[in-house]
mmCIF file of N, CA and C in Angstrom:
data_model
loop_
_atom_site.group_PDB
_atom_site.id
_atom_site.type_symbol
_atom_site.label_atom_id
_atom_site.label_comp_id
_atom_site.label_asym_id
_atom_site.label_seq_id
_atom_site.Cartn_x
_atom_site.Cartn_y
_atom_site.Cartn_z
ATOM 1 N N MET F 30 61.256 57.291 106.616
ATOM 2 C CA MET F 30 61.835 56.875 105.964
ATOM 3 C C MET F 30 62.046 55.490 105.798
ATOM 4 N N ARG F 31 61.359 54.670 104.634
ATOM 5 C CA ARG F 31 62.554 53.209 104.993
ATOM 6 C C ARG F 31 63.496 52.987 103.626
ATOM 7 N N ALA F 32 64.244 52.385 104.324
ATOM 8 C CA ALA F 32 65.513 51.310 102.689
ATOM 9 C C ALA F 32 65.643 50.761 103.493
ATOM 10 N N HIS F 33 66.413 49.805 101.819
ATOM 11 C CA HIS F 33 67.295 48.199 102.319
ATOM 12 C C HIS F 33 68.651 48.511 102.255
ATOM 13 N N LEU F 34 68.968 48.113 102.649
ATOM 14 C CA LEU F 34 70.685 48.688 102.104
ATOM 15 C C LEU F 34 71.633 47.665 102.175
ATOM 16 N N ARG F 35 72.927 47.001 100.859
ATOM 17 C CA ARG F 35 73.091 46.060 101.676
ATOM 18 C C ARG F 35 75.090 47.058 102.345
ATOM 19 N N THR F 36 75.830 45.835 102.676
ATOM 20 C CA THR F 36 76.666 46.855 104.266
ATOM 21 C C THR F 36 77.469 46.966 102.703
ATOM 22 N N TYR F 37 77.560 47.111 101.526
ATOM 23 C CA TYR F 37 78.890 48.721 100.965
ATOM 24 C C TYR F 37 78.386 49.576 100.739
ATOM 25 N N TYR F 38 77.038 49.841 100.050
ATOM 26 C CA TYR F 38 75.957 51.558 100.342
ATOM 27 C C TYR F 38 75.531 51.560 101.666
ATOM 28 N N LEU F 39 75.894 51.243 103.381
ATOM 29 C CA LEU F 39 75.964 51.285 104.215
ATOM 30 C C LEU F 39 76.961 52.060 103.687
ATOM 31 N N ARG F 40 77.999 52.552 104.287
ATOM 32 C CA ARG F 40 78.680 52.604 103.938
ATOM 33 C C ARG F 40 78.441 53.808 103.483
ATOM 34 N N LYS F 41 78.704 53.255 102.633
ATOM 35 C CA LYS F 41 78.916 54.498 101.238
ATOM 36 C C LYS F 41 77.927 55.734 101.303
ATOM 37 N N TRP F 42 76.732 55.313 102.009
ATOM 38 C CA TRP F 42 75.719 56.521 102.875
ATOM 39 C C TRP F 42 76.108 56.526 103.674
ATOM 40 N N ILE F 43 76.209 56.419 104.550
ATOM 41 C CA ILE F 43 76.722 56.662 106.441
ATOM 42 C C ILE F 43 77.903 57.426 106.357
ATOM 43 N N ASN F 44 79.283 57.448 105.095
ATOM 44 C CA ASN F 44 79.773 58.362 104.182
ATOM 45 C C ASN F 44 80.104 60.005 104.225
ATOM 46 N N ALA F 45 78.974 60.332 103.087
ATOM 47 C CA ALA F 45 78.378 60.733 102.740
ATOM 48 C C ALA F 45 77.002 61.885 103.417
ATOM 49 N N ILE F 46 76.422 61.194 104.428
ATOM 50 C CA ILE F 46 75.726 61.873 105.553
ATOM 51 C C ILE F 46 76.503 62.841 106.621
ATOM 52 N N VAL F 47 78.108 62.394 106.882
ATOM 53 C CA VAL F 47 79.123 63.290 107.485
ATOM 54 C C VAL F 47 80.328 63.525 106.602
ATOM 55 N N GLU F 48 80.032 63.511 105.656
ATOM 56 C CA GLU F 48 81.335 64.163 104.535
ATOM 57 C C GLU F 48 79.997 65.045 104.482
ATOM 58 N N SER F 49 78.280 66.000 104.477
ATOM 59 C CA SER F 49 76.895 66.864 104.148
ATOM 60 C C SER F 49 77.787 67.531 104.954
ATOM 61 N N THR F 50 77.692 66.794 106.533
ATOM 62 C CA THR F 50 77.824 68.291 107.427
ATOM 63 C C THR F 50 78.689 69.016 107.383
ATOM 64 N N GLU F 51 79.721 69.387 106.164
ATOM 65 C CA GLU F 51 80.999 69.818 106.280
ATOM 66 C C GLU F 51 80.815 71.385 105.179
ATOM 67 N N THR F 52 79.248 71.263 104.819
ATOM 68 C CA THR F 52 79.142 72.210 103.881
ATOM 69 C C THR F 52 78.090 72.714 104.155
ATOM 70 N N SER F 53 76.612 71.474 105.083
ATOM 71 C CA SER F 53 75.260 72.199 105.352
ATOM 72 C C SER F 53 74.436 71.664 106.777
ATOM 73 N N PRO F 54 73.550 72.170 107.129
ATOM 74 C CA PRO F 54 73.816 71.674 108.443
ATOM 75 C C PRO F 54 72.772 70.254 108.483
ATOM 76 N N SER F 55 73.410 69.714 109.566
ATOM 77 C CA SER F 55 73.016 67.675 109.842
ATOM 78 C C SER F 55 71.836 68.286 110.151
ATOM 79 N N LEU F 56 70.658 67.148 110.334
ATOM 80 C CA LEU F 56 69.170 67.356 110.403
ATOM 81 C C LEU F 56 69.198 67.298 111.250
ATOM 82 N N ALA F 57 69.764 67.284 112.817
ATOM 83 C CA ALA F 57 69.705 67.410 113.873
ATOM 84 C C ALA F 57 69.189 68.990 113.577
ATOM 85 N N GLU F 58 70.926 69.960 112.728
ATOM 86 C CA GLU F 58 70.750 71.036 112.995
ATOM 87 C C GLU F 58 69.458 71.366 112.540
ATOM 88 N N MET F 59 68.791 71.228 111.206
ATOM 89 C CA MET F 59 67.791 71.401 110.397
ATOM 90 C C MET F 59 66.486 71.179 111.757
ATOM 91 N N MET F 60 66.679 70.406 111.811
ATOM 92 C CA MET F 60 65.444 69.880 113.900
ATOM 93 C C MET F 60 65.402 70.734 114.735
ATOM 94 N N ARG F 61 66.654 71.713 115.062
ATOM 95 C CA ARG F 61 67.246 72.258 115.631
ATOM 96 C C ARG F 61 66.583 71.271 117.413
ATOM 97 N N GLU F 62 66.410 70.698 117.186
ATOM 98 C CA GLU F 62 67.616 69.041 118.283
ATOM 99 C C GLU F 62 68.219 68.067 118.178
ATOM 100 N N HIS F 63 69.017 67.592 119.320
ATOM 101 C CA HIS F 63 69.728 66.560 119.623
ATOM 102 C C HIS F 63 68.436 65.576 118.699
ATOM 103 N N LEU F 64 69.627 64.606 118.164
ATOM 104 C CA LEU F 64 68.588 62.626 117.141
ATOM 105 C C LEU F 64 69.064 62.064 118.319
ATOM 106 N N GLU F 65 68.481 60.666 117.906
ATOM 107 C CA GLU F 65 69.352 59.077 119.254
ATOM 108 C C GLU F 65 69.141 58.408 117.689
ATOM 109 N N VAL F 66 70.354 57.301 117.844
ATOM 110 C CA VAL F 66 70.118 56.815 116.261
ATOM 111 C C VAL F 66 70.830 55.756 117.393
ATOM 112 N N ASP F 67 69.334 54.316 116.860
ATOM 113 C CA ASP F 67 69.802 52.581 118.437
ATOM 114 C C ASP F 67 70.230 51.545 116.996
ATOM 115 N N TRP F 68 70.750 51.020 117.015
ATOM 116 C CA TRP F 68 71.124 49.564 116.466
ATOM 117 C C TRP F 68 70.300 48.397 116.586
ATOM 118 N N ALA F 69 70.212 47.303 115.464
ATOM 119 C CA ALA F 69 69.881 46.343 116.937
ATOM 120 C C ALA F 69 70.653 45.062 115.614
ATOM 121 N N ARG F 70 70.833 44.003 115.563
ATOM 122 C CA ARG F 70 71.354 42.571 114.357
ATOM 123 C C ARG F 70 70.419 41.825 114.905
ATOM 124 N N LEU F 71 69.168 40.706 114.105
ATOM 125 C CA LEU F 71 69.279 40.482 113.978
ATOM 126 C C LEU F 71 69.466 39.131 113.546
ATOM 127 N N SER F 72 69.828 38.323 114.635
ATOM 128 C CA SER F 72 71.626 36.531 113.848
ATOM 129 C C SER F 72 70.103 35.563 113.144
ATOM 130 N N ALA F 73 69.272 36.331 112.941
ATOM 131 C CA ALA F 73 69.574 34.203 112.260
ATOM 132 C C ALA F 73 69.266 34.633 110.615
ATOM 133 N N PRO F 74 69.596 34.275 110.089
ATOM 134 C CA PRO F 74 69.782 34.298 108.198
ATOM 135 C C PRO F 74 67.719 34.412 107.684
ATOM 136 N N PRO F 75 67.937 35.613 107.160
ATOM 137 C CA PRO F 75 68.962 36.539 106.155
ATOM 138 C C PRO F 75 68.751 37.490 107.086
ATOM 139 N N TYR F 76 70.371 36.813 107.890
ATOM 140 C CA TYR F 76 70.957 38.555 108.416
ATOM 141 C C TYR F 76 70.667 39.929 108.826
ATOM 142 N N GLU F 77 70.503 40.320 109.186
ATOM 143 C CA GLU F 77 70.261 42.104 109.159
ATOM 144 C C GLU F 77 70.680 42.742 110.230
ATOM 145 N N ALA F 78 71.050 43.897 109.520
ATOM 146 C CA ALA F 78 71.621 45.112 110.666
ATOM 147 C C ALA F 78 70.473 46.073 110.716
ATOM 148 N N ILE F 79 69.759 46.674 111.628
ATOM 149 C CA ILE F 79 68.480 47.780 111.633
ATOM 150 C C ILE F 79 69.212 49.352 112.443
ATOM 151 N N TYR F 80 68.963 49.994 111.427
ATOM 152 C CA TYR F 80 69.525 51.230 112.522
ATOM 153 C C TYR F 80 68.319 52.311 112.487
ATOM 154 N N ALA F 81 67.724 53.057 113.024
ATOM 155 C CA ALA F 81 66.830 53.774 113.841
ATOM 156 C C ALA F 81 67.683 55.254 113.912
ATOM 157 N N VAL F 82 66.520 56.604 113.598
ATOM 158 C CA VAL F 82 67.141 57.278 114.033
ATOM 159 C C VAL F 82 65.643 57.771 114.258
ATOM 160 N N HIS F 83 65.570 58.922 115.530
ATOM 161 C CA HIS F 83 64.390 58.860 116.271
ATOM 162 C C HIS F 83 63.963 60.609 117.006
ATOM 163 N N ASN F 84 63.043 60.680 116.777
ATOM 164 C CA ASN F 84 63.623 61.516 118.136
ATOM 165 C C ASN F 84 62.089 60.712 119.552
ATOM 166 N N LYS F 85 61.752 62.511 120.270
ATOM 167 C CA LYS F 85 60.696 61.716 121.031
ATOM 168 C C LYS F 85 59.402 61.765 121.018
ATOM 169 N N LYS F 86 59.238 61.654 119.395
ATOM 170 C CA LYS F 86 57.965 62.370 119.138
ATOM 171 C C LYS F 86 58.305 60.559 118.350
ATOM 172 N N GLU F 87 59.189 60.548 117.021
ATOM 173 C CA GLU F 87 58.974 59.840 115.363
ATOM 174 C C GLU F 87 60.096 59.623 115.456
ATOM 175 N N ARG F 88 60.171 57.975 114.929
ATOM 176 C CA ARG F 88 61.801 57.763 113.688
ATOM 177 C C ARG F 88 61.452 58.566 112.895
ATOM 178 N N LEU F 89 61.978 58.780 112.319
ATOM 179 C CA LEU F 89 62.478 59.275 111.581
ATOM 180 C C LEU F 89 62.979 58.584 110.053
ATOM 181 N N ILE F 90 64.260 58.189 110.739
ATOM 182 C CA ILE F 90 65.156 57.062 109.548
ATOM 183 C C ILE F 90 65.106 55.817 109.568
ATOM 184 N N GLU F 91 64.414 54.502 109.037
ATOM 185 C CA GLU F 91 65.385 53.803 109.146
ATOM 186 C C GLU F 91 65.274 52.070 108.111
ATOM 187 N N LEU F 92 66.685 51.549 108.725
ATOM 188 C CA LEU F 92 67.574 51.579 108.108
ATOM 189 C C LEU F 92 67.678 49.797 107.565
ATOM 190 N N ARG F 93 67.829 49.015 107.105
ATOM 191 C CA ARG F 93 68.494 47.459 107.109
ATOM 192 C C ARG F 93 69.033 47.543 106.023
ATOM 193 N N VAL F 94 69.874 46.899 107.046
ATOM 194 C CA VAL F 94 70.860 46.547 106.223
ATOM 195 C C VAL F 94 71.213 45.423 105.593
ATOM 196 N N VAL F 95 71.165 44.205 104.796
ATOM 197 C CA VAL F 95 71.536 43.056 104.273
ATOM 198 C C VAL F 95 72.747 43.220 104.304
ATOM 199 N N ASP F 96 72.772 41.912 105.225
ATOM 200 C CA ASP F 96 74.413 41.158 104.852
ATOM 201 C C ASP F 96 74.745 40.015 104.817
ATOM 202 N N ALA F 97 75.075 39.599 103.554
ATOM 203 C CA ALA F 97 75.902 38.185 103.369
ATOM 204 C C ALA F 97 76.531 37.406 103.320
ATOM 205 N N ARG F 98 77.267 38.738 104.832
ATOM 206 C CA ARG F 98 78.872 38.288 104.400
ATOM 207 C C ARG F 98 78.576 37.446 105.873
ATOM 208 N N SER F 99 77.999 37.938 107.049
ATOM 209 C CA SER F 99 77.667 38.022 108.343
ATOM 210 C C SER F 99 79.101 38.657 109.079
ATOM 211 N N TYR F 100 78.769 39.608 108.575
ATOM 212 C CA TYR F 100 79.377 40.272 109.239
ATOM 213 C C TYR F 100 80.104 40.642 110.872
ATOM 214 N N LEU F 101 80.883 41.087 111.032
ATOM 215 C CA LEU F 101 81.031 41.338 112.910
ATOM 216 C C LEU F 101 80.674 42.560 113.301
ATOM 217 N N ASP F 102 80.337 42.303 114.427
ATOM 218 C CA ASP F 102 79.582 43.413 114.792
ATOM 219 C C ASP F 102 80.098 44.632 115.571
ATOM 220 N N ASP F 103 81.904 44.674 114.674
ATOM 221 C CA ASP F 103 82.420 46.286 115.051
ATOM 222 C C ASP F 103 82.372 46.162 114.246
ATOM 223 N N VAL F 104 82.094 46.266 113.270
ATOM 224 C CA VAL F 104 81.773 46.939 111.382
ATOM 225 C C VAL F 104 80.751 47.688 111.826
ATOM 226 N N TYR F 105 79.357 47.418 112.314
ATOM 227 C CA TYR F 105 77.555 48.280 112.428
ATOM 228 C C TYR F 105 77.617 48.682 113.819
ATOM 229 N N ARG F 106 78.921 48.790 114.597
ATOM 230 C CA ARG F 106 79.355 49.448 116.011
ATOM 231 C C ARG F 106 79.584 50.420 115.078
ATOM 232 N N ARG F 107 80.919 50.870 114.118
ATOM 233 C CA ARG F 107 81.899 51.803 113.300
ATOM 234 C C ARG F 107 80.854 52.746 112.989
ATOM 235 N N GLY F 108 79.372 52.035 111.910
ATOM 236 C CA GLY F 108 78.617 53.182 111.186
ATOM 237 C C GLY F 108 77.834 53.265 112.710
ATOM 238 N N TRP F 109 76.860 52.993 113.296
ATOM 239 C CA TRP F 109 76.207 52.525 114.711
ATOM 240 C C TRP F 109 77.189 54.459 114.631
ATOM 241 N N ALA F 110 78.523 54.835 115.363
ATOM 242 C CA ALA F 110 79.395 55.907 115.398
ATOM 243 C C ALA F 110 78.712 56.822 114.703
ATOM 244 N N LEU F 111 78.776 56.445 113.282
ATOM 245 C CA LEU F 111 79.600 57.404 112.013
ATOM 246 C C LEU F 111 77.395 57.692 111.994
ATOM 247 N N LEU F 112 77.368 57.246 111.963
ATOM 248 C CA LEU F 112 75.591 57.764 111.757
ATOM 249 C C LEU F 112 74.893 59.197 113.077
ATOM 250 N N ARG F 113 75.309 58.408 114.340
ATOM 251 C CA ARG F 113 75.356 59.606 114.902
ATOM 252 C C ARG F 113 75.751 60.719 115.028
ATOM 253 N N ILE F 114 76.850 60.844 114.463
ATOM 254 C CA ILE F 114 77.440 62.054 114.095
ATOM 255 C C ILE F 114 76.967 62.158 113.488
ATOM 256 N N GLY F 115 77.110 61.424 111.664
ATOM 257 C CA GLY F 115 76.453 62.682 111.160
ATOM 258 C C GLY F 115 74.631 63.527 110.493
ATOM 259 N N VAL F 116 74.295 62.079 111.889
ATOM 260 C CA VAL F 116 73.517 62.952 111.815
ATOM 261 C C VAL F 116 72.613 63.815 112.711
ATOM 262 N N ASN F 117 73.744 64.000 113.455
ATOM 263 C CA ASN F 117 73.187 65.218 114.802
ATOM 264 C C ASN F 117 74.439 66.988 114.485
ATOM 265 N N GLY F 118 76.117 66.464 113.175
ATOM 266 C CA GLY F 118 76.208 66.738 113.139
ATOM 267 C C GLY F 118 77.829 67.566 114.028
ATOM 268 N N ALA F 119 76.672 69.728 114.161
ATOM 269 C CA ALA F 119 77.411 70.507 115.715
ATOM 270 C C ALA F 119 76.319 70.388 117.146
ATOM 271 N N LEU F 120 75.806 69.337 116.882
ATOM 272 C CA LEU F 120 75.120 68.987 117.691
ATOM 273 C C LEU F 120 75.473 67.653 118.410
ATOM 274 N N THR F 121 76.175 66.672 117.828
ATOM 275 C CA THR F 121 76.889 65.583 118.424
ATOM 276 C C THR F 121 77.588 66.108 120.179
ATOM 277 N N THR F 122 76.895 64.969 120.510
ATOM 278 C CA THR F 122 77.542 65.564 121.987
ATOM 279 C C THR F 122 79.265 64.940 121.838
ATOM 280 N N PRO F 123 79.698 65.885 123.826
ATOM 281 C CA PRO F 123 80.600 64.973 124.297
ATOM 282 C C PRO F 123 80.998 63.673 124.154
ATOM 283 N N GLU F 124 79.941 63.190 124.641
ATOM 284 C CA GLU F 124 79.713 61.715 124.897
ATOM 285 C C GLU F 124 79.630 60.558 124.273
ATOM 286 N N GLU F 125 79.310 61.029 122.346
ATOM 287 C CA GLU F 125 78.500 60.550 121.346
ATOM 288 C C GLU F 125 80.220 60.558 120.654
ATOM 289 N N GLU F 126 81.143 61.728 120.922
ATOM 290 C CA GLU F 126 83.052 61.673 120.822
ATOM 291 C C GLU F 126 83.880 60.546 121.372
ATOM 292 N N ALA F 127 83.030 60.624 122.396
ATOM 293 C CA ALA F 127 83.841 59.734 122.985
ATOM 294 C C ALA F 127 83.724 58.035 122.947
ATOM 295 N N GLU F 128 81.923 57.270 122.407
ATOM 296 C CA GLU F 128 81.723 56.400 122.875
ATOM 297 C C GLU F 128 82.558 56.448 120.590
ATOM 298 N N ALA F 129 82.688 57.586 120.176
ATOM 299 C CA ALA F 129 82.977 56.768 118.599
ATOM 300 C C ALA F 129 84.306 56.800 118.367
ATOM 301 N N ARG F 130 84.968 57.792 119.873
ATOM 302 C CA ARG F 130 87.112 57.179 119.902
ATOM 303 C C ARG F 130 86.845 55.737 120.073
ATOM 304 N N ALA F 131 86.670 55.837 120.783
ATOM 305 C CA ALA F 131 86.409 53.972 121.601
ATOM 306 C C ALA F 131 86.093 53.014 120.792
ATOM 307 N N ILE F 132 85.373 53.224 119.689
ATOM 308 C CA ILE F 132 85.228 51.880 118.708
ATOM 309 C C ILE F 132 86.430 51.838 118.065
ATOM 310 N N PHE F 133 86.384 53.126 117.436
ATOM 311 C CA PHE F 133 87.629 53.225 116.451
ATOM 312 C C PHE F 133 88.208 53.815 116.858
ATOM 313 N N ALA F 134 88.602 53.319 118.136
ATOM 314 C CA ALA F 134 90.309 53.046 118.668
ATOM 315 C C ALA F 134 91.213 53.504 118.538
ATOM 316 N N THR F 135 92.179 53.938 117.513
ATOM 317 C CA THR F 135 93.213 54.018 117.186
ATOM 318 C C THR F 135 93.514 54.699 115.542
ATOM 319 N N ASP F 136 92.870 53.317 115.601
ATOM 320 C CA ASP F 136 92.772 53.490 113.531
ATOM 321 C C ASP F 136 92.188 55.456 113.907
ATOM 322 N N THR F 137 92.277 55.912 112.139
ATOM 323 C CA THR F 137 91.569 57.423 111.934
ATOM 324 C C THR F 137 90.434 58.115 111.548
ATOM 325 N N PHE F 138 90.017 58.410 111.919
ATOM 326 C CA PHE F 138 88.558 59.334 112.718
ATOM 327 C C PHE F 138 87.939 59.972 110.940
ATOM 328 N N ARG F 139 89.029 60.463 110.798
ATOM 329 C CA ARG F 139 88.377 60.494 109.964
ATOM 330 C C ARG F 139 89.752 61.617 108.709
ATOM 331 N N SER F 140 90.076 61.386 107.701
ATOM 332 C CA SER F 140 90.918 62.643 107.260
ATOM 333 C C SER F 140 90.667 63.983 105.608
ATOM 334 N N CYS F 141 91.238 64.781 106.017
ATOM 335 C CA CYS F 141 91.189 65.699 105.096
ATOM 336 C C CYS F 141 90.701 65.643 103.878
ATOM 337 N N ARG F 142 89.888 66.162 102.776
ATOM 338 C CA ARG F 142 89.637 66.137 101.774
ATOM 339 C C ARG F 142 89.985 66.974 101.429
ATOM 340 N N ILE F 143 91.230 67.702 101.502
ATOM 341 C CA ILE F 143 91.668 68.784 101.274
ATOM 342 C C ILE F 143 93.130 69.339 101.180
ATOM 343 N N CYS F 144 93.442 68.981 103.118
ATOM 344 C CA CYS F 144 94.955 69.013 103.368
ATOM 345 C C CYS F 144 94.963 67.464 103.901
ATOM 346 N N HIS F 145 94.614 66.520 104.160
ATOM 347 C CA HIS F 145 94.661 64.954 103.928
ATOM 348 C C HIS F 145 95.319 64.793 105.397
ATOM 349 N N ALA F 146 94.999 65.790 106.486
ATOM 350 C CA ALA F 146 95.122 65.403 108.140
ATOM 351 C C ALA F 146 94.398 64.740 108.722
ATOM 352 N N ARG F 147 94.850 63.969 109.581
ATOM 353 C CA ARG F 147 94.110 63.102 109.781
ATOM 354 C C ARG F 147 93.478 63.413 111.047
ATOM 355 N N PHE F 148 92.112 62.589 111.630
ATOM 356 C CA PHE F 148 91.333 63.598 113.156
ATOM 357 C C PHE F 148 91.582 62.624 114.038
ATOM 358 N N ALA F 149 90.767 62.387 114.934
ATOM 359 C CA ALA F 149 91.063 61.172 115.637
ATOM 360 C C ALA F 149 89.941 60.824 116.499
ATOM 361 N N SER F 150 89.275 63.192 116.152
ATOM 362 C CA SER F 150 88.052 63.466 116.654
ATOM 363 C C SER F 150 87.362 63.237 115.998
ATOM 364 N N TRP F 151 85.958 63.422 116.001
ATOM 365 C CA TRP F 151 85.469 64.514 115.114
ATOM 366 C C TRP F 151 85.497 65.638 115.946
ATOM 367 N N LEU F 152 85.035 65.899 117.065
ATOM 368 C CA LEU F 152 84.808 68.086 116.219
ATOM 369 C C LEU F 152 86.394 68.946 116.327
ATOM 370 N N GLU F 153 87.303 67.305 116.747
ATOM 371 C CA GLU F 153 88.843 68.461 115.924
ATOM 372 C C GLU F 153 88.377 68.615 114.733
ATOM 373 N N TYR F 154 87.938 66.997 113.751
ATOM 374 C CA TYR F 154 87.251 67.248 112.091
ATOM 375 C C TYR F 154 86.949 68.809 111.778
ATOM 376 N N TYR F 155 86.156 68.522 112.589
ATOM 377 C CA TYR F 155 84.758 69.936 112.361
ATOM 378 C C TYR F 155 84.902 70.748 112.011
ATOM 379 N N GLY F 156 86.527 72.258 112.907
ATOM 380 C CA GLY F 156 86.308 72.554 114.128
ATOM 381 C C GLY F 156 87.995 72.493 112.300
ATOM 382 N N HIS F 157 88.816 71.979 112.052
ATOM 383 C CA HIS F 157 89.444 71.558 111.066
ATOM 384 C C HIS F 157 88.937 72.859 110.401
ATOM 385 N N VAL F 158 88.333 71.507 109.835
ATOM 386 C CA VAL F 158 87.605 71.906 108.527
ATOM 387 C C VAL F 158 86.618 73.326 108.715
ATOM 388 N N LYS F 159 85.866 73.567 109.535
ATOM 389 C CA LYS F 159 85.426 74.754 109.706
ATOM 390 C C LYS F 159 85.866 76.190 109.917
ATOM 391 N N LEU F 160 86.931 75.809 110.056
ATOM 392 C CA LEU F 160 88.066 76.643 110.276
ATOM 393 C C LEU F 160 89.724 77.525 109.242
ATOM 394 N N ALA F 161 90.273 76.143 108.891
ATOM 395 C CA ALA F 161 91.704 75.855 108.406
ATOM 396 C C ALA F 161 91.077 75.181 107.309
ATOM 397 N N HIS F 162 89.747 75.621 106.888
ATOM 398 C CA HIS F 162 89.067 75.680 104.859
ATOM 399 C C HIS F 162 87.861 76.328 105.068
ATOM 400 N N LEU F 163 88.502 77.890 105.806
ATOM 401 C CA LEU F 163 86.385 78.252 105.464
ATOM 402 C C LEU F 163 86.409 78.282 104.256
ATOM 403 N N GLY F 164 85.468 77.916 103.369
ATOM 404 C CA GLY F 164 84.884 78.225 102.125
ATOM 405 C C GLY F 164 85.434 77.589 101.445
ATOM 406 N N VAL F 165 85.843 76.465 101.440
ATOM 407 C CA VAL F 165 86.893 76.207 100.387
ATOM 408 C C VAL F 165 85.593 74.958 100.444
ATOM 409 N N MET F 166 85.340 74.502 99.208
ATOM 410 C CA MET F 166 84.839 73.113 98.607
ATOM 411 C C MET F 166 85.855 71.929 99.011
ATOM 412 N N PRO F 167 85.157 70.468 99.183
ATOM 413 C CA PRO F 167 86.323 70.047 99.266
ATOM 414 C C PRO F 167 85.776 68.992 98.100
ATOM 415 N N GLN F 168 87.459 68.810 97.390
ATOM 416 C CA GLN F 168 87.172 67.503 97.207
ATOM 417 C C GLN F 168 86.054 66.110 96.734
ATOM 418 N N ALA F 169 85.384 66.212 95.407
ATOM 419 C CA ALA F 169 84.986 65.163 95.235
ATOM 420 C C ALA F 169 85.342 63.901 95.115
ATOM 421 N N SER F 170 85.587 62.710 96.113
ATOM 422 C CA SER F 170 86.258 60.917 96.197
ATOM 423 C C SER F 170 85.564 60.016 95.162
#
């Protein structure tokens, strides 16, 4: 799958992928293997960021993000960290979570949409949603 997105839609799309793992298997879980996510940024106009989700055999998803504002790389690193977690879900590695924690630093990584508890890490959030709210459907935001 290939898609062109503006930065606003990238944020919406990545958040939807991460939130979908609360109620359904991630892409990696469905394929039964951990997936890699890479990103690169083109520095000449038109500014674009490119994300690629792949395994050892093939590229599964490629996103080209049109960047009209020339955002700082931090925006794209956060998107990369979230996309890695979203496509891997329960197969997210401790290394990926540690990198996401470092990228998000002191910011809240995720807030529970049901009880509004804040979490600094993916695995804490994921475990909370799966255990504390078993069978409860999250509210649409």
